[in-house]
């Protein structure tokens, strides 16, 4: 964890931003997999981590926004606990590491929280267990908890967590560098006859060896056209593309989120290369467009036009690219957003409400198919870290539906599309820090040009 | 999944055992990790799997115990879902695979469930989300859901799931065989200077390569004296023992649960070997004592006496072994139960209540330290699959407390114990099927004698 003063500074600013009331931040408990005694790996709540750094289950934190006084709630281990899970730092030791003012047993929390009455601030709970615990602590109904989170607290938390400090950037760089090594291993090892799961096993193994976990479910598939595809059961065949979208979490739980797409064979086919170069152009030029003051929605639309233009060159789209993108025709091929904030969460702070994180009064969410999925749209600021991840996909179900509906026939050349039905999908993604002057791609460069990727196959 | 008739047979028997009322079995939904959109890997509810075989999130199942009629509730994917997660079999196709009679949309479930009134049977929910969903479906309070599960349904489910069919045993054998290969890999690769996490990475990688996950959190530590130790951050040093307790889940989600303990060096020291042989004797003789009609509590006590006797030979215990075990003195070294049922859950059906699964009217749970942790105590029946996993541990915190409290000074030689403070712990575990005549250890043999383990180090 960072030094106690880091967490003290964050809590102090949070208290001052809120101005009054009692802030309650609940840590996570273990999440039951198939029964309570067999939990998934423990993942602490990201806001709890941000304001305390403490990474054990069963804790909660209050901050009195008037006085700034912070209290850690929890229970020390009994000797029987120690037999099962081993020794841990005492609560007093944990409080000291985090610069917290006081420790109280968990059974005090309810009275302390209820004493705050309606001056209690808590964040929207995203786990059933947290909803139930908040209901118990506050004496409120489940419905009141689900509706009763504090927008003021959300805004104050988003304001801080959106701007990454240097120590956070260092941690994220570590995550990206490990993620990059995972991608290089996968690209090197890929060959005809392997299973997707053979490559996925490299990823999980490399994470485990560093005592970390993947930051999100591994996408590693010859069916890259399915955006969130976690199936790894296919055998790789010559002529296919493989899309790998995976990243490591750092030991302090900052995420890396990297995507590369590569051929099963040593070389891209000409057809693959043509589409790949369009995505790569879109990715590089979108990154270059990132700087403070630019709305990320405009960067998204910029990338969309590059994609539309490239697909026009290939013969799959037609007409004016600006008009095509304004109409949303490109979304047949690029149906998702260009990227999102990243930090302690891979979609940073998504549980706090995507519109609070990625949108603003100036930039409202569109309801157009594709653009509606854009998670980050507002003006960029120095200290933001975000993903840039354009893609081109050939989704048979979507193509069939659009063609049947005669959608955007002015812009889409449906007959030429037939030859691409089994093409799959291509996405390229890096993690980008917004600096005072522009941008910086986090981490060591990860091969992404056609030449760089093909060269990996000759190094054994 | 198994054939439709397997699931039909199970539901039909369940309906007939219950006799009346509507049985509701909720499938799981995705479990939020750090926000709803970033879930842990999906794990279906084990009873839902047992009675339907269906492995997708967001389903529920009702069985009318009067008519035996079974209905699957869920919602088919929209085109936008398909863009994100790809195509899946339709609900109608899934219902057919499972031999279910009818499909209804999820929004029908609430009315159907409420029409059953107090004739509704459901199992105890172990996830917050399931509690909240059941409350919504039934219109009952969270407290009513937490208290309102059906004991009749629990007994009927336990009666079926406790007795494994041949096709289940085949599936479990697959899990044990993969688990055994994982253990052999770890034992072969272990050496001074590696991190525990390097060995753990072999385990996760081998699971991922088979498109499965570990059945529970990997224990792989030089600190084997901590029973459920999931930390893998230590560097292995000469003279240490490593305890590995891990297993794979099969593709149909049956668990393997295997433990082996081995030295970092090529050979056990004499001191290690002495203690190891005691645990090995206890394991082998406990397995040999398993047969229909024997209470597993007696097998546990048999193993405890072998351990007490062995520790007496080494000079760490003294006095009469029967008396020592009756008094619970052995639990300083062997503080946990000998084993548990295993099946779709590694502690099979633990969410249904351990006393319903492992105890009976004849065999009640003890409150003695150590014996109180015994999960399975009742008389064995052909078709039970259980773990046999004795161990000897040197837990400094527990030794210090017992010595300070002058506990069992007639049976424990505390002064001799000083030299064992940093010994660690040894556990050996196999998965055992109870047959008509006795027992069968599942899977291919996994090296467990001193000679077999040491021989692994010479094969490269």
PDB file of C-alpha atoms in Angstrom, chain A residues 28 31-38 40-44 46 79-80 82-87 125-129 131-132 142 146 195 197-198 200-201 204-206 208-211 214-218 225-229 231-233 249 335-336 344-347 350-351 369 373 375 395 397-398 401, chain B residues 28 31-38 40-44 46 79-80 82-87 125-129 131-132 142 146 195 197-198 200-201 204-206 208-211 214-218 225-229 231-233 249 335-336 344-347 350-351 369 373 375 395 397-398 401:
ATOM      1  CA  UNK A  28     -16.095  -6.156   0.723  1.00  0.00           C
ATOM      2  CA  UNK A  31     -18.040 -13.541  -2.319  1.00  0.00           C
ATOM      3  CA  UNK A  32     -19.626 -17.007  -2.224  1.00  0.00           C
ATOM      4  CA  UNK A  33     -18.889 -19.131  -5.289  1.00  0.00           C
ATOM      5  CA  UNK A  34     -20.968 -22.325  -4.837  1.00  0.00           C
ATOM      6  CA  UNK A  35     -21.405 -21.966  -1.065  1.00  0.00           C
ATOM      7  CA  UNK A  36     -20.304 -19.449   1.529  1.00  0.00           C
ATOM      8  CA  UNK A  37     -17.327 -21.510   2.622  1.00  0.00           C
ATOM      9  CA  UNK A  38     -15.937 -21.691  -0.930  1.00  0.00           C
ATOM     10  CA  UNK A  40     -14.053 -16.585  -5.116  1.00  0.00           C
ATOM     11  CA  UNK A  41     -10.662 -14.949  -4.621  1.00  0.00           C
ATOM     12  CA  UNK A  42     -11.106 -11.933  -2.384  1.00  0.00           C
ATOM     13  CA  UNK A  43     -11.416  -8.593  -4.189  1.00  0.00           C
ATOM     14  CA  UNK A  44     -11.608  -5.522  -1.997  1.00  0.00           C
ATOM     15  CA  UNK A  46     -12.046  -0.196  -5.055  1.00  0.00           C
ATOM     16  CA  UNK A  79      -7.215 -18.156  17.832  1.00  0.00           C
ATOM     17  CA  UNK A  80      -9.549 -20.464  15.880  1.00  0.00           C
ATOM     18  CA  UNK A  82      -5.658 -18.090  13.104  1.00  0.00           C
ATOM     19  CA  UNK A  83      -5.629 -21.902  12.927  1.00  0.00           C
ATOM     20  CA  UNK A  84      -7.575 -21.685   9.666  1.00  0.00           C
ATOM     21  CA  UNK A  85      -6.310 -18.529   7.968  1.00  0.00           C
ATOM     22  CA  UNK A  86      -3.096 -17.690   9.783  1.00  0.00           C
ATOM     23  CA  UNK A  87      -2.018 -14.499  11.531  1.00  0.00           C
ATOM     24  CA  UNK A 125     -23.715  -1.052  -3.542  1.00  0.00           C
ATOM     25  CA  UNK A 126     -23.019  -3.469  -6.388  1.00  0.00           C
ATOM     26  CA  UNK A 127     -23.025  -6.737  -4.427  1.00  0.00           C
ATOM     27  CA  UNK A 128     -26.099  -8.281  -2.818  1.00  0.00           C
ATOM     28  CA  UNK A 129     -24.161  -8.829   0.401  1.00  0.00           C
ATOM     29  CA  UNK A 131     -26.957  -4.179   0.147  1.00  0.00           C
ATOM     30  CA  UNK A 132     -27.948  -6.545   2.949  1.00  0.00           C
ATOM     31  CA  UNK A 142     -33.356  -3.005   1.041  1.00  0.00           C
ATOM     32  CA  UNK A 146     -30.807   0.629  -3.269  1.00  0.00           C
ATOM     33  CA  UNK A 195      -6.577 -24.658 -28.333  1.00  0.00           C
ATOM     34  CA  UNK A 197      -7.345 -22.489 -23.769  1.00  0.00           C
ATOM     35  CA  UNK A 198      -3.657 -23.349 -24.233  1.00  0.00           C
ATOM     36  CA  UNK A 200      -5.323 -18.575 -22.015  1.00  0.00           C
ATOM     37  CA  UNK A 201      -3.393 -20.834 -19.667  1.00  0.00           C
ATOM     38  CA  UNK A 204      -3.479 -17.117 -15.963  1.00  0.00           C
ATOM     39  CA  UNK A 205      -0.174 -18.816 -15.217  1.00  0.00           C
ATOM     40  CA  UNK A 206       1.832 -15.612 -15.704  1.00  0.00           C
ATOM     41  CA  UNK A 208      -0.430 -16.398 -10.736  1.00  0.00           C
ATOM     42  CA  UNK A 209       3.359 -16.451 -10.890  1.00  0.00           C
ATOM     43  CA  UNK A 210       3.329 -12.723 -10.031  1.00  0.00           C
ATOM     44  CA  UNK A 211       0.761 -13.313  -7.258  1.00  0.00           C
ATOM     45  CA  UNK A 214      -6.318 -11.038 -14.467  1.00  0.00           C
ATOM     46  CA  UNK A 215      -8.122  -7.712 -14.064  1.00  0.00           C
ATOM     47  CA  UNK A 216     -11.177  -9.080 -15.902  1.00  0.00           C
ATOM     48  CA  UNK A 217     -12.355 -12.213 -17.678  1.00  0.00           C
ATOM     49  CA  UNK A 218      -9.846 -13.197 -20.357  1.00  0.00           C
ATOM     50  CA  UNK A 225     -16.439 -10.528 -33.397  1.00  0.00           C
ATOM     51  CA  UNK A 226     -18.129 -11.416 -30.095  1.00  0.00           C
ATOM     52  CA  UNK A 227     -17.082  -8.476 -27.964  1.00  0.00           C
ATOM     53  CA  UNK A 228     -17.060 -10.124 -24.533  1.00  0.00           C
ATOM     54  CA  UNK A 229     -16.370 -13.736 -25.441  1.00  0.00           C
ATOM     55  CA  UNK A 231     -15.150 -19.202 -24.335  1.00  0.00           C
ATOM     56  CA  UNK A 232     -11.755 -20.784 -24.963  1.00  0.00           C
ATOM     57  CA  UNK A 233     -12.765 -24.152 -26.371  1.00  0.00           C
ATOM     58  CA  UNK A 249      -4.256  -6.427 -11.982  1.00  0.00           C
ATOM     59  CA  UNK A 335     -20.547  -1.199 -32.401  1.00  0.00           C
ATOM     60  CA  UNK A 336     -18.843  -0.222 -29.138  1.00  0.00           C
ATOM     61  CA  UNK A 344      -8.619   0.483  -9.664  1.00  0.00           C
ATOM     62  CA  UNK A 345     -11.449  -0.832 -11.857  1.00  0.00           C
ATOM     63  CA  UNK A 346     -10.903  -1.791 -15.444  1.00  0.00           C
ATOM     64  CA  UNK A 347     -14.004   0.280 -16.284  1.00  0.00           C
ATOM     65  CA  UNK A 350     -18.479   1.923 -13.274  1.00  0.00           C
ATOM     66  CA  UNK A 351     -20.373   0.939 -10.115  1.00  0.00           C
ATOM     67  CA  UNK A 369     -26.726   2.148 -31.515  1.00  0.00           C
ATOM     68  CA  UNK A 373     -22.164   2.203 -25.540  1.00  0.00           C
ATOM     69  CA  UNK A 375     -18.433   4.847 -21.626  1.00  0.00           C
ATOM     70  CA  UNK A 395     -20.959 -10.096 -36.705  1.00  0.00           C
ATOM     71  CA  UNK A 397     -26.255 -12.013 -36.717  1.00  0.00           C
ATOM     72  CA  UNK A 398     -26.009  -8.215 -36.856  1.00  0.00           C
ATOM     73  CA  UNK A 401     -30.525  -8.190 -39.223  1.00  0.00           C
TER      74      UNK A 401
ATOM     75  CA  UNK B  28     -27.066 -18.304 -10.145  1.00  0.00           C
ATOM     76  CA  UNK B  31     -21.281 -12.543  -9.165  1.00  0.00           C
ATOM     77  CA  UNK B  32     -19.926  -8.982  -9.131  1.00  0.00           C
ATOM     78  CA  UNK B  33     -16.195  -8.746  -8.467  1.00  0.00           C
ATOM     79  CA  UNK B  34     -15.426  -5.013  -8.202  1.00  0.00           C
ATOM     80  CA  UNK B  35     -18.543  -3.844 -10.080  1.00  0.00           C
ATOM     81  CA  UNK B  36     -21.498  -5.568 -11.669  1.00  0.00           C
ATOM     82  CA  UNK B  37     -20.029  -5.390 -15.159  1.00  0.00           C
ATOM     83  CA  UNK B  38     -16.834  -7.179 -14.070  1.00  0.00           C
ATOM     84  CA  UNK B  40     -16.033 -13.414 -11.317  1.00  0.00           C
ATOM     85  CA  UNK B  41     -16.106 -16.456 -13.594  1.00  0.00           C
ATOM     86  CA  UNK B  42     -19.661 -17.787 -13.692  1.00  0.00           C
ATOM     87  CA  UNK B  43     -20.378 -20.680 -11.328  1.00  0.00           C
ATOM     88  CA  UNK B  44     -23.820 -22.219 -11.566  1.00  0.00           C
ATOM     89  CA  UNK B  46     -24.815 -26.930  -7.734  1.00  0.00           C
ATOM     90  CA  UNK B  79     -29.403  -9.067 -30.771  1.00  0.00           C
ATOM     91  CA  UNK B  80     -27.495  -6.579 -28.590  1.00  0.00           C
ATOM     92  CA  UNK B  82     -25.416 -11.476 -29.027  1.00  0.00           C
ATOM     93  CA  UNK B  83     -23.092  -8.666 -30.120  1.00  0.00           C
ATOM     94  CA  UNK B  84     -21.545  -8.710 -26.642  1.00  0.00           C
ATOM     95  CA  UNK B  85     -21.655 -12.355 -25.560  1.00  0.00           C
ATOM     96  CA  UNK B  86     -22.305 -14.314 -28.745  1.00  0.00           C
ATOM     97  CA  UNK B  87     -25.019 -16.786 -29.598  1.00  0.00           C
ATOM     98  CA  UNK B 125     -29.670 -19.087  -0.410  1.00  0.00           C
ATOM     99  CA  UNK B 126     -25.936 -18.540   0.066  1.00  0.00           C
ATOM    100  CA  UNK B 127     -25.491 -15.447  -2.135  1.00  0.00           C
ATOM    101  CA  UNK B 128     -26.899 -12.023  -1.340  1.00  0.00           C
ATOM    102  CA  UNK B 129     -28.222 -11.735  -4.893  1.00  0.00           C
ATOM    103  CA  UNK B 131     -31.733 -13.704  -1.240  1.00  0.00           C
ATOM    104  CA  UNK B 132     -32.768 -10.464  -2.950  1.00  0.00           C
ATOM    105  CA  UNK B 142     -35.377 -10.630   3.249  1.00  0.00           C
ATOM    106  CA  UNK B 146     -33.412 -16.164   5.134  1.00  0.00           C
ATOM    107  CA  UNK B 195       8.289 -18.824  -5.181  1.00  0.00           C
ATOM    108  CA  UNK B 197       3.420 -18.619  -6.717  1.00  0.00           C
ATOM    109  CA  UNK B 198       5.601 -20.245  -9.396  1.00  0.00           C
ATOM    110  CA  UNK B 200       0.613 -22.200  -8.044  1.00  0.00           C
ATOM    111  CA  UNK B 201       0.913 -20.891 -11.599  1.00  0.00           C
ATOM    112  CA  UNK B 204      -3.975 -22.498 -12.625  1.00  0.00           C
ATOM    113  CA  UNK B 205      -2.331 -22.892 -16.024  1.00  0.00           C
ATOM    114  CA  UNK B 206      -3.104 -26.616 -16.200  1.00  0.00           C
ATOM    115  CA  UNK B 208      -7.100 -23.171 -17.811  1.00  0.00           C
ATOM    116  CA  UNK B 209      -5.578 -25.380 -20.514  1.00  0.00           C
ATOM    117  CA  UNK B 210      -8.371 -27.899 -19.844  1.00  0.00           C
ATOM    118  CA  UNK B 211     -10.999 -25.117 -19.840  1.00  0.00           C
ATOM    119  CA  UNK B 214      -9.610 -24.984  -9.573  1.00  0.00           C
ATOM    120  CA  UNK B 215     -12.488 -26.308  -7.472  1.00  0.00           C
ATOM    121  CA  UNK B 216     -11.457 -24.081  -4.546  1.00  0.00           C
ATOM    122  CA  UNK B 217      -8.769 -21.582  -3.593  1.00  0.00           C
ATOM    123  CA  UNK B 218      -5.340 -23.134  -4.079  1.00  0.00           C
ATOM    124  CA  UNK B 225       0.258 -25.354   9.486  1.00  0.00           C
ATOM    125  CA  UNK B 226      -2.252 -22.694   8.434  1.00  0.00           C
ATOM    126  CA  UNK B 227      -5.133 -24.859   7.285  1.00  0.00           C
ATOM    127  CA  UNK B 228      -6.687 -22.552   4.679  1.00  0.00           C
ATOM    128  CA  UNK B 229      -3.692 -20.514   3.603  1.00  0.00           C
ATOM    129  CA  UNK B 231      -0.911 -16.751   0.332  1.00  0.00           C
ATOM    130  CA  UNK B 232       1.712 -17.713  -2.256  1.00  0.00           C
ATOM    131  CA  UNK B 233       4.315 -15.027  -1.694  1.00  0.00           C
ATOM    132  CA  UNK B 249     -13.336 -28.881 -11.151  1.00  0.00           C
ATOM    133  CA  UNK B 335      -7.344 -29.703  14.791  1.00  0.00           C
ATOM    134  CA  UNK B 336      -9.667 -30.428  11.863  1.00  0.00           C
ATOM    135  CA  UNK B 344     -20.605 -30.852  -7.216  1.00  0.00           C
ATOM    136  CA  UNK B 345     -19.265 -28.901  -4.228  1.00  0.00           C
ATOM    137  CA  UNK B 346     -15.893 -29.612  -2.734  1.00  0.00           C
ATOM    138  CA  UNK B 347     -17.610 -29.648   0.674  1.00  0.00           C
ATOM    139  CA  UNK B 350     -22.382 -27.348   2.625  1.00  0.00           C
ATOM    140  CA  UNK B 351     -24.804 -24.532   1.772  1.00  0.00           C
ATOM    141  CA  UNK B 369     -12.162 -28.380  19.812  1.00  0.00           C
ATOM    142  CA  UNK B 373     -14.915 -29.218  12.859  1.00  0.00           C
ATOM    143  CA  UNK B 375     -17.949 -32.171   8.580  1.00  0.00           C
ATOM    144  CA  UNK B 395       0.799 -24.079  14.937  1.00  0.00           C
ATOM    145  CA  UNK B 397      -0.011 -19.580  18.231  1.00  0.00           C
ATOM    146  CA  UNK B 398      -2.015 -22.621  19.304  1.00  0.00           C
ATOM    147  CA  UNK B 401      -1.937 -20.760  24.047  1.00  0.00           C
TER     148      UNK B 401
END
